[in-house]
Coordinates of C-alpha atoms and ligand atoms in Angstrom, one line a residue:
M25 CA 56.1 5.7 231.4
L26 CA 52.4 6.9 231.5
V27 CA 51.0 3.6 230.5
P28 CA 52.5 0.2 230.1
K29 CA 53.9 -0.3 226.9
P30 CA 53.0 -2.7 224.2
L31 CA 55.3 -5.4 223.2
V32 CA 55.5 -4.5 219.5
A33 CA 58.8 -2.9 218.7
G34 CA 58.9 -0.1 216.6
A35 CA 62.5 1.4 217.0
I36 CA 65.6 1.9 215.7
V37 CA 68.2 -0.9 216.4
L38 CA 71.8 -1.0 215.1
W39 CA 74.1 -3.7 216.6
I40 CA 77.4 -4.7 216.5
T41 CA 77.7 -8.3 218.2
A42 CA 80.9 -10.5 218.3
S43 CA 81.0 -13.8 219.8
A44 CA 83.7 -16.6 221.0
L45 CA 81.5 -19.2 220.1
P46 CA 82.2 -21.2 217.2
L47 CA 79.5 -21.1 214.6
P48 CA 78.3 -23.6 212.6
A49 CA 80.4 -24.4 209.2
Q50 CA 77.8 -24.4 206.9
E51 CA 76.2 -21.1 208.0
S52 CA 79.7 -19.4 206.7
A53 CA 79.9 -21.1 203.2
V54 CA 76.7 -19.6 202.3
A55 CA 76.3 -16.4 204.2
P56 CA 76.2 -13.0 202.1
R57 CA 78.1 -9.8 203.1
A58 CA 74.8 -8.0 203.3
G59 CA 71.4 -8.7 203.9
P60 CA 69.1 -10.2 206.9
T61 CA 72.3 -12.1 208.5
A62 CA 76.2 -11.2 207.1
I63 CA 79.4 -12.2 207.4
S64 CA 82.9 -10.7 207.2
T65 CA 86.1 -10.5 208.6
R66 CA 86.3 -6.9 208.4
D67 CA 83.5 -4.9 209.9
M68 CA 79.6 -4.8 210.2
V69 CA 76.5 -2.6 210.8
V70 CA 73.5 -3.9 211.5
S71 CA 70.3 -1.7 211.8
V72 CA 66.6 -1.4 211.4
S73 CA 67.3 0.3 207.9
R74 CA 69.1 -0.6 205.0
P75 CA 69.9 2.5 203.6
A76 CA 71.3 3.5 207.0
S77 CA 73.3 0.5 207.6
E78 CA 74.6 1.1 203.7
I79 CA 75.6 4.6 204.9
G80 CA 77.5 3.2 208.2
S81 CA 79.4 0.4 206.1
Q82 CA 80.4 3.3 203.5
V83 CA 82.0 5.3 206.1
L84 CA 83.5 2.3 207.5
N85 CA 85.0 1.3 204.1
Q86 CA 86.2 5.2 203.6
G87 CA 88.6 4.8 207.1
G88 CA 86.1 5.8 209.5
N89 CA 85.9 3.8 212.8
A90 CA 82.9 2.4 214.5
V91 CA 82.0 5.8 216.1
D92 CA 82.1 7.4 213.0
A93 CA 80.3 4.7 211.4
A94 CA 77.7 4.8 214.2
V95 CA 77.2 8.8 213.7
A96 CA 76.5 8.2 210.2
T97 CA 74.2 5.7 210.9
A98 CA 72.3 7.4 213.4
F99 CA 71.9 10.8 211.2
G100 CA 70.6 8.1 208.2
L101 CA 68.1 6.6 210.6
A102 CA 66.9 10.3 211.3
V103 CA 65.8 10.2 207.6
A104 CA 65.2 6.6 206.8
W105 CA 63.1 5.2 210.1
P106 CA 61.6 8.6 211.4
E107 CA 59.3 6.7 213.7
A108 CA 62.5 6.4 216.0
G109 CA 65.9 7.7 214.3
N110 CA 66.1 11.1 215.4
I111 CA 67.7 14.8 215.9
G112 CA 64.8 15.6 218.2
G113 CA 65.1 12.9 220.8
G114 CA 68.1 11.3 222.7
G115 CA 69.6 7.8 223.6
F116 CA 72.7 6.4 224.6
M117 CA 75.9 5.0 223.2
L118 CA 78.2 2.6 224.5
I119 CA 81.7 2.2 223.1
V120 CA 84.4 -0.7 223.7
R121 CA 88.0 0.1 222.3
A122 CA 90.6 -2.4 222.5
G123 CA 92.6 -2.1 225.6
E124 CA 91.2 0.8 226.9
E125 CA 88.1 1.2 229.7
P126 CA 84.7 1.2 227.7
V127 CA 82.8 4.2 227.7
F128 CA 79.1 5.3 228.1
I129 CA 77.9 8.4 226.2
D130 CA 74.6 9.6 227.9
Y131 CA 72.6 11.6 225.6
R132 CA 69.4 11.2 227.4
E133 CA 67.0 14.2 227.2
T134 CA 66.3 16.5 230.3
A135 CA 63.4 18.1 231.7
P136 CA 63.2 21.7 230.9
A137 CA 64.1 24.6 233.4
A138 CA 60.3 25.0 234.1
A139 CA 59.2 21.4 234.6
T140 CA 57.6 21.0 237.9
R141 CA 57.2 17.7 240.4
E142 CA 53.2 17.9 239.6
M143 CA 53.1 18.7 235.8
F144 CA 51.4 15.2 235.3
A145 CA 49.9 14.8 238.7
D146 CA 46.1 15.2 237.7
G147 CA 46.3 11.9 235.6
K148 CA 44.7 13.7 232.5
P149 CA 46.4 13.0 229.0
P150 CA 49.0 15.8 229.0
S151 CA 49.5 17.8 225.9
Q152 CA 52.5 16.6 223.7
Y153 CA 54.1 19.9 223.9
K154 CA 54.3 19.4 227.7
L155 CA 55.8 16.0 227.0
V156 CA 58.7 17.1 225.1
G157 CA 62.3 17.0 226.8
V158 CA 65.1 18.9 225.7
P159 CA 66.8 16.9 222.7
G160 CA 70.3 15.4 223.6
T161 CA 71.1 13.6 220.2
V162 CA 73.1 16.1 218.2
R163 CA 75.4 17.1 221.2
G164 CA 75.3 13.5 222.2
L165 CA 76.5 12.4 218.7
A166 CA 79.0 15.3 218.5
L167 CA 80.7 14.1 221.8
A168 CA 81.2 10.9 220.7
H169 CA 82.8 12.2 217.2
E170 CA 84.9 14.8 219.0
K171 CA 86.5 12.0 221.6
F172 CA 86.7 8.9 219.3
G173 CA 86.1 9.7 215.7
R174 CA 88.6 9.8 212.9
L175 CA 86.6 11.4 209.7
P176 CA 85.4 14.8 209.3
W177 CA 82.2 15.7 211.1
D178 CA 80.3 17.1 207.7
K179 CA 81.4 13.8 205.8
L180 CA 79.3 11.7 208.5
I181 CA 76.3 13.6 207.9
A182 CA 76.6 14.2 204.3
P183 CA 75.0 10.8 203.1
A184 CA 72.0 11.4 205.4
I185 CA 71.4 14.9 203.7
A186 CA 71.7 13.2 200.3
L187 CA 69.1 10.6 201.5
A188 CA 66.8 13.3 202.7
E189 CA 67.2 15.3 199.3
H190 CA 66.8 12.4 196.8
G191 CA 64.4 10.3 198.8
V192 CA 64.3 7.0 200.9
I193 CA 63.1 4.2 198.9
V194 CA 60.0 3.1 201.1
N195 CA 60.0 -0.8 202.0
D196 CA 57.1 -2.5 203.5
A197 CA 58.1 -1.7 207.0
L198 CA 58.5 1.7 206.2
A199 CA 55.1 2.2 204.6
G200 CA 53.5 0.4 207.7
S201 CA 55.3 2.7 210.0
L202 CA 54.4 6.0 208.1
N203 CA 50.6 4.9 207.3
G204 CA 50.4 4.2 211.0
A205 CA 51.4 7.4 211.9
L206 CA 49.3 9.1 209.5
A207 CA 46.2 7.0 210.7
K208 CA 46.6 8.1 214.6
S209 CA 47.5 11.6 214.2
P210 CA 44.6 13.6 212.7
D211 CA 45.6 16.7 214.9
F212 CA 49.4 17.0 213.9
P213 CA 49.3 18.8 210.2
E214 CA 52.8 19.5 210.3
L215 CA 53.4 15.6 210.4
R216 CA 50.6 15.2 208.0
R217 CA 52.4 17.7 205.6
V218 CA 55.8 16.4 206.1
Y219 CA 55.3 12.4 205.8
A220 CA 52.4 12.8 203.1
P221 CA 52.1 9.9 200.6
P222 CA 52.8 10.6 197.3
E223 CA 50.4 12.9 195.1
G224 CA 46.8 11.4 194.7
R225 CA 47.2 8.5 197.0
D226 CA 46.2 8.3 200.6
K227 CA 48.5 5.6 201.6
W228 CA 52.4 4.8 201.4
Q229 CA 53.2 1.4 199.6
A230 CA 56.6 -0.6 198.8
G231 CA 58.5 1.1 196.3
D232 CA 57.4 4.9 197.0
K233 CA 60.0 7.7 197.6
L234 CA 60.2 9.8 200.6
V235 CA 61.7 13.2 200.1
Q236 CA 62.5 15.3 202.9
P237 CA 63.8 18.8 201.6
Q238 CA 63.3 20.7 205.0
L239 CA 65.2 17.8 207.0
A240 CA 68.1 18.3 204.3
V241 CA 68.6 21.8 205.0
T242 CA 68.5 21.3 208.9
L243 CA 71.3 18.6 208.6
R244 CA 73.2 20.9 206.2
L245 CA 73.3 23.3 209.2
I246 CA 74.2 20.7 211.8
A247 CA 77.0 19.7 209.1
I248 CA 78.3 23.2 208.3
E249 CA 78.0 24.8 211.5
G250 CA 78.0 22.1 214.0
P251 CA 76.0 21.2 216.8
D252 CA 75.6 24.5 218.1
A253 CA 73.5 25.0 215.0
F254 CA 70.7 23.1 216.8
Y255 CA 71.4 24.5 220.5
L256 CA 72.1 27.9 219.6
G257 CA 71.2 28.8 216.1
R258 CA 68.4 28.6 213.7
I259 CA 67.5 25.5 214.6
A260 CA 67.0 26.3 218.3
E261 CA 64.9 29.3 217.4
Q262 CA 62.9 27.2 215.4
I263 CA 62.1 24.8 218.0
V264 CA 61.7 27.7 220.6
V265 CA 59.1 29.0 218.0
E266 CA 57.5 25.9 217.9
M267 CA 57.1 25.3 221.7
Q268 CA 55.5 28.9 221.9
R269 CA 53.0 27.5 219.4
G270 CA 51.6 24.7 221.5
G271 CA 52.3 25.9 225.1
G272 CA 55.8 23.5 225.3
L273 CA 58.1 24.3 228.0
I274 CA 61.8 24.2 226.3
T275 CA 63.2 27.6 226.1
K276 CA 66.7 29.2 224.2
E277 CA 68.1 28.6 227.8
D278 CA 67.2 24.9 227.9
L279 CA 68.7 24.3 224.4
A280 CA 72.1 26.3 225.1
G281 CA 72.6 24.3 228.4
Y282 CA 72.0 20.8 227.4
Q283 CA 75.1 18.7 228.0
P284 CA 75.6 15.2 227.1
L285 CA 77.4 13.2 229.6
E286 CA 80.5 11.0 229.6
R287 CA 79.7 8.1 232.3
R288 CA 81.1 4.8 233.3
P289 CA 79.1 1.8 232.0
I290 CA 77.6 -0.9 234.7
H291 CA 80.0 -3.6 234.4
G292 CA 79.0 -7.3 235.3
T293 CA 80.4 -10.6 234.4
Y294 CA 78.4 -13.8 233.7
R295 CA 80.3 -17.3 233.5
G296 CA 83.6 -15.4 232.5
Y297 CA 82.0 -12.8 230.3
D298 CA 82.2 -9.1 230.9
I299 CA 78.9 -7.3 230.5
Y300 CA 79.0 -3.9 229.6
A301 CA 75.6 -2.0 229.8
P302 CA 74.0 1.5 230.3
S303 CA 74.2 3.3 234.0
P304 CA 71.6 5.7 235.3
P305 CA 69.6 7.3 233.8
S306 CA 69.1 4.3 232.6
S307 CA 67.8 1.1 234.2
G308 CA 68.8 -1.3 231.6
G309 CA 72.6 -1.8 232.9
I310 CA 71.3 -2.3 236.7
C311 CA 68.5 -4.6 235.8
L312 CA 70.4 -6.6 233.4
V313 CA 73.3 -7.5 235.7
E314 CA 70.9 -7.9 238.8
M315 CA 69.0 -10.7 236.7
L316 CA 72.1 -12.3 235.4
N317 CA 73.7 -12.3 238.8
I318 CA 70.6 -13.9 240.1
V319 CA 70.2 -16.8 237.2
E320 CA 73.8 -17.8 237.4
G321 CA 73.7 -19.8 240.6
F322 CA 70.5 -21.6 239.0
D323 CA 72.7 -23.6 236.3
L324 CA 70.1 -22.7 233.9
R325 CA 71.5 -25.1 231.1
K326 CA 70.9 -28.4 232.8
H327 CA 67.3 -27.9 231.7
P328 CA 66.1 -26.9 228.1
R329 CA 66.2 -23.4 227.3
W330 CA 62.6 -23.0 227.0
S331 CA 61.3 -25.4 229.7
S332 CA 59.0 -23.9 232.2
R333 CA 62.2 -24.2 234.9
T334 CA 64.3 -21.9 232.9
V335 CA 61.4 -19.3 231.9
H336 CA 60.6 -19.3 235.4
V337 CA 63.8 -18.9 237.0
M338 CA 64.4 -15.9 234.7
T339 CA 61.3 -14.3 235.4
E340 CA 61.3 -14.7 239.2
A341 CA 64.9 -12.3 238.4
M342 CA 63.0 -10.3 236.1
K343 CA 60.3 -9.6 239.1
R344 CA 62.7 -9.0 241.8
A345 CA 64.9 -6.6 239.3
Y346 CA 62.0 -4.6 238.2
A347 CA 60.9 -3.9 242.0
D348 CA 64.3 -2.5 242.5
R349 CA 63.8 -0.5 239.3
A350 CA 60.6 1.1 240.8
R351 CA 62.4 1.3 244.2
Y352 CA 65.3 2.9 243.4
L353 CA 66.2 4.1 240.1
G354 CA 66.1 7.4 238.2
D355 CA 68.9 10.1 237.5
S356 CA 71.8 9.6 239.6
D357 CA 72.6 13.1 239.5
F358 CA 69.5 13.5 241.4
V359 CA 69.1 10.5 243.6
R360 CA 71.2 8.2 245.6
I361 CA 71.4 4.9 243.7
P362 CA 72.3 2.0 246.3
P363 CA 75.6 0.3 245.1
Q364 CA 75.1 -3.1 245.9
L365 CA 72.1 -3.9 243.3
T366 CA 74.8 -5.1 240.9
T367 CA 76.9 -7.4 243.4
K368 CA 76.9 -10.9 242.9
E369 CA 76.4 -11.1 247.1
Y370 CA 72.9 -9.1 246.6
A371 CA 72.2 -11.2 244.0
S372 CA 72.4 -14.5 245.8
D373 CA 70.4 -13.5 248.9
L374 CA 67.5 -12.2 246.4
A375 CA 68.2 -16.2 244.8
K376 CA 67.5 -17.6 248.1
T377 CA 63.9 -16.0 248.1
I378 CA 63.0 -17.9 244.7
S379 CA 60.8 -20.9 245.1
L380 CA 61.1 -23.4 242.0
A381 CA 57.8 -24.7 243.0
K382 CA 55.7 -21.7 243.1
T383 CA 56.1 -18.0 241.8
T384 CA 56.3 -15.2 244.0
P385 CA 53.3 -12.6 244.1
S386 CA 55.1 -9.1 242.8
E387 CA 53.1 -7.5 245.8
Q388 CA 55.5 -9.4 248.2
L389 CA 58.4 -8.2 246.6
A390 CA 58.3 -4.5 247.4
P391 CA 55.6 -4.2 250.2
E392 CA 56.7 -0.8 251.0
I393 CA 55.5 0.5 247.7
K394 CA 52.0 1.6 248.5
L395 CA 49.7 0.4 245.5
A396 CA 46.6 2.4 244.2
K397 CA 43.9 1.1 242.7
E398 CA 43.4 1.1 239.5
S399 CA 54.5 1.8 222.3
E400 CA 57.3 1.5 221.8
Q401 CA 59.3 3.3 219.1
T402 CA 63.0 3.4 219.6
T403 CA 65.8 2.0 217.6
H404 CA 69.0 0.3 218.2
F405 CA 72.0 -0.1 215.9
S406 CA 75.3 -2.0 216.3
V407 CA 78.7 -1.7 214.8
I408 CA 82.0 -3.4 214.8
D409 CA 85.0 -1.8 213.0
R410 CA 88.0 -3.8 211.8
G411 CA 90.2 -2.6 214.7
G412 CA 87.5 -4.2 217.0
M413 CA 86.1 -1.2 218.2
A414 CA 82.4 -2.0 218.9
V415 CA 79.4 0.7 219.2
S416 CA 76.1 -0.1 220.6
N417 CA 73.6 2.7 220.5
T418 CA 69.8 2.8 221.4
Y419 CA 68.1 6.1 220.8
T420 CA 64.5 7.1 220.6
L421 CA 61.8 9.7 220.2
E422 CA 59.7 7.5 223.0
Q423 CA 56.9 6.8 221.2
S424 CA 56.3 6.0 217.4
F425 CA 57.0 9.6 216.0
G426 CA 57.3 10.7 219.5
A427 CA 55.2 13.9 220.3
K428 CA 53.9 13.8 216.4
I429 CA 55.2 17.5 216.6
V430 CA 57.5 18.3 213.5
V431 CA 59.1 21.5 213.9
R432 CA 57.8 23.9 211.5
G433 CA 60.5 24.7 208.6
A434 CA 62.7 22.3 210.1
G435 CA 61.5 18.9 208.8
F436 CA 62.2 16.9 212.1
L437 CA 60.3 15.5 214.8
L438 CA 60.3 16.2 218.7
N439 CA 60.3 13.6 221.3
N440 CA 57.8 13.0 224.0
E441 CA 60.2 11.5 226.4
M442 CA 58.6 13.4 229.8
G443 CA 56.2 10.4 229.4
D444 CA 59.5 8.3 231.1
F445 CA 59.0 10.3 234.2
N446 CA 56.8 8.8 237.0
P447 CA 53.4 10.9 236.5
Q448 CA 51.6 11.0 239.7
P449 CA 53.9 11.1 242.5
G450 CA 52.9 8.4 245.3
I451 CA 50.8 6.5 242.7
T452 CA 52.1 2.9 241.9
T453 CA 49.5 0.8 240.3
R454 CA 48.9 -2.9 239.8
D455 CA 48.8 -2.4 236.0
G456 CA 52.2 -1.1 236.0
Q457 CA 52.4 2.7 236.5
I458 CA 55.0 3.6 239.0
G459 CA 55.0 6.7 241.7
T460 CA 58.1 6.1 243.5
A461 CA 60.2 9.4 244.1
A462 CA 63.4 8.3 242.5
N463 CA 61.7 9.3 239.0
E464 CA 59.9 12.0 240.0
V465 CA 59.9 15.2 237.6
R466 CA 62.5 17.9 238.4
P467 CA 63.7 20.6 236.6
K468 CA 67.0 19.6 234.5
K469 CA 66.7 15.9 235.5
R470 CA 66.8 13.0 233.0
M471 CA 64.1 10.9 233.0
L472 CA 64.3 7.1 233.6
S473 CA 65.0 4.9 230.8
S474 CA 65.1 1.1 230.0
M475 CA 66.9 1.2 226.9
C476 CA 70.0 -0.7 227.1
P477 CA 72.7 -1.1 224.4
T478 CA 75.1 -4.0 225.8
I479 CA 78.4 -5.1 224.7
V480 CA 79.6 -8.5 226.1
C481 CA 83.6 -9.0 225.8
R482 CA 85.6 -12.2 226.6
D483 CA 89.5 -11.3 227.7
G484 CA 89.2 -7.8 226.9
E485 CA 87.7 -8.2 223.2
P486 CA 84.0 -7.6 222.3
V487 CA 82.2 -11.1 221.3
L488 CA 78.7 -9.7 221.0
V489 CA 76.8 -6.4 220.5
T490 CA 72.8 -6.1 221.1
G491 CA 70.2 -4.0 222.2
S492 CA 66.6 -3.3 221.2
P493 CA 63.5 -0.9 221.3
G494 CA 60.6 -1.9 223.5
G495 CA 60.0 0.5 226.2
R496 CA 60.2 -1.5 229.5
T497 CA 60.6 -4.7 227.6
I498 CA 64.3 -3.6 226.3
I499 CA 65.9 -5.2 229.4
N500 CA 64.4 -8.4 229.3
T501 CA 64.9 -8.4 225.8
V502 CA 68.5 -8.3 225.9
F503 CA 68.5 -10.5 228.8
N504 CA 66.9 -13.0 226.6
V505 CA 69.6 -12.8 223.9
L506 CA 72.4 -12.9 226.6
V507 CA 71.0 -15.9 228.2
N508 CA 70.6 -17.6 224.6
R509 CA 74.2 -16.7 223.7
L510 CA 75.9 -16.9 226.7
E511 CA 74.4 -19.6 228.9
Y512 CA 73.0 -21.8 226.1
E513 CA 75.4 -21.2 223.4
Q514 CA 73.0 -20.8 220.6
P515 CA 74.1 -19.7 217.3
L516 CA 73.5 -16.1 216.7
E517 CA 70.3 -16.0 214.6
E518 CA 68.7 -18.6 216.7
A519 CA 69.3 -16.6 220.1
V520 CA 67.9 -13.6 218.4
D521 CA 65.0 -15.4 216.6
G522 CA 64.0 -17.1 219.9
L523 CA 60.9 -16.9 221.7
R524 CA 61.1 -14.0 224.3
H525 CA 59.1 -13.2 227.5
H526 CA 58.8 -10.3 230.0
H527 CA 57.9 -9.7 233.3
Q528 CA 58.2 -6.3 234.9
W529 CA 56.9 -6.7 238.5
F530 CA 53.6 -4.9 237.6
P531 CA 51.1 -6.0 236.0
D532 CA 52.1 -9.4 237.5
R533 CA 52.1 -11.7 234.3
I534 CA 54.6 -13.1 232.3
S535 CA 54.2 -11.8 228.6
L536 CA 55.5 -14.7 225.8
E537 CA 55.5 -13.8 222.4
G538 CA 52.1 -14.8 220.5
S539 CA 54.3 -15.2 217.3
R540 CA 56.2 -17.7 218.7
I541 CA 54.5 -19.5 221.2
K542 CA 53.5 -22.3 219.1
R543 CA 56.9 -23.4 219.2
H544 CA 56.3 -24.5 222.9
P545 CA 53.0 -26.1 223.3
N546 CA 53.2 -26.9 226.9
L547 CA 54.8 -23.9 228.0
V548 CA 51.6 -21.9 229.0
R549 CA 50.1 -24.4 231.0
E550 CA 53.5 -25.3 233.0
L551 CA 53.8 -21.8 234.1
E552 CA 50.5 -21.4 235.0
A553 CA 50.7 -24.4 237.3
L554 CA 53.7 -22.6 239.0
G555 CA 51.2 -20.0 239.9
H556 CA 52.1 -17.5 236.9
T557 CA 49.7 -15.6 234.9
V558 CA 50.6 -15.8 231.2
T559 CA 49.6 -13.6 228.4
T560 CA 50.4 -14.3 224.5
R561 CA 48.4 -11.4 223.1
Y562 CA 51.5 -9.6 222.2
A563 CA 52.9 -10.9 219.1
R564 CA 56.4 -9.5 219.2
Q565 CA 58.7 -8.3 221.8
G566 CA 61.5 -5.9 220.5
D567 CA 64.1 -6.2 217.6
A568 CA 67.5 -7.1 218.4
H569 CA 69.9 -6.3 215.7
S570 CA 73.0 -8.1 217.1
I571 CA 76.6 -8.6 215.7
A572 CA 78.7 -11.4 217.1
R573 CA 82.6 -11.8 216.7
D574 CA 85.0 -14.6 217.1
P575 CA 87.6 -13.0 218.7
R576 CA 90.1 -15.9 217.4
T577 CA 89.1 -15.9 214.0
K578 CA 88.0 -12.3 213.9
R579 CA 84.9 -13.6 211.9
L580 CA 81.8 -11.3 212.5
E581 CA 78.1 -12.4 212.0
G582 CA 75.4 -9.6 211.8
V583 CA 71.6 -10.7 212.6
A584 CA 69.0 -8.2 211.9
D585 CA 66.2 -9.1 213.9
P586 CA 63.5 -11.3 211.8
R587 CA 60.6 -9.8 213.5
I588 CA 61.1 -6.4 211.4
D589 CA 63.0 -5.8 208.1
G590 CA 66.3 -5.1 209.1
W591 CA 69.7 -5.4 207.3
A592 CA 73.3 -6.1 208.6
V593 CA 76.3 -5.2 206.1
G594 CA 79.8 -6.2 206.2
N595 CA 82.8 -5.2 203.9
Ligands
DON630 O1 64.0 5.2 227.6 C1 63.0 4.3 227.3 O2 62.9 3.7 227.9 C2 61.9 4.3 226.5 N1 61.5 5.8 226.1 C3 61.8 3.5 225.3 C4 60.8 3.6 224.5 C5 60.9 2.5 223.3 O3 61.3 1.6 223.4 C6 59.9 2.6 222.6 N2 60.0 1.5 221.6 N3 60.1 0.6 220.8

């Protein structure tokens, strides 16, 4: 990441969550099958976009499984939520199937072969063309489908093609997202053309229709010819021409050589629950499990959830885990990552360094890292099908609308994910830039991510599916939701809605959501008394569209995060 990320979420999130915890009876009596929250005993899809969730739900209704629904939803989001839904970016899909080992599909972008360690080292703002990583989404979704899908590939893309052709009905969230992109992109003419408001108007408003005919053609090629249309065929040619136009690095060979990878997810436990989350190149799983292991020894529930004691202990865990993130984490195909980071013994040693009376200054946590002077658009979706298969997927273009480069003639956006590499080797700053070796740029390397699609299981069955956008805040958003749910046994709506906090080692300060801090009038003062610096300037942290499942009754509860318009649908 080139700059510390703002905390406002602007991503796509689709979650399916299941819970072992009983839910209040009156909720189930009134809960609808679809809406910001939904209940079903069959299946559930939750994402940031109503049409995308409906596409996933239809696929489930037609006999598709959770992976089919996830693939269809992902293509739907590429049409209906262009700031983060994508075919020109990358991401992670976590899959849990009854009685089988969980699977993690890594479709993170890679650095082009011509990338170099020093390419961003001068500290100047790089050209967006140089920030584009080799996209992974299309081959990643294809790999998931080939291994686990049930319905034909083209059938899963057909609803997205129809949506692009006939148009997405714009709601307030999409209007705001499109207007924001247009206001911030005076130098990107193709973006301005493709996402132009209706004739004669200078702004989008709810009720308008976004039609994307070139994207429909691109999706049709992918549906008919398969993923090779994107990596070897006409779309690859269009990407290469676009790169040459702006001085980008991606070549025909980079695209042809891109491969998604099947990896073992990170596995941890917390109070009898099994936690599955992404392995490197995401930092999500390791940091999440490290934080949960640290707080497990503190008996958090003896104190109220938003007491300064609980927030302090969680924050101290965050600081230590994020210091380890800077110290050790990068693409594990390029760097050796110490295996002890997710062990209970390691966490217990770290827990002993936590004082309940005073925060530990960040500078003391990784003294060997020399300190120099001195947006967040991703989306997550969750799915659970009637066979109990769960999918947690987070994917991204990195910033909102990625590099803002729309591939001419093809109607889709390219990512600017190269910004997730450490830009200046050796330069780590107190304001959050990291310059450690593990995440330096190398040809074909995957840049470190914080995306953290997570599935919690009990006795082998999923009980919660969750994840979020939000750059480096993502891991802490998931940590907050898991603590709310697993430690404090909150109903899912409360677990998703509650105040979130974030600390990422540097800057050495806690961020508490401005939109929710009034609910906790003494918290800032009490944290300051423990030595913390506190900011409340960021209104919202992430959007965690989640699903909880009761393994006994099979009841599914879908909750779209109230921080953004989202939609849960059950059949
Ligand atoms: O992979 C990552 O961690 C970042 N590129 C994610 C960016 C992000 O979440 C932006 N959005 N809300």
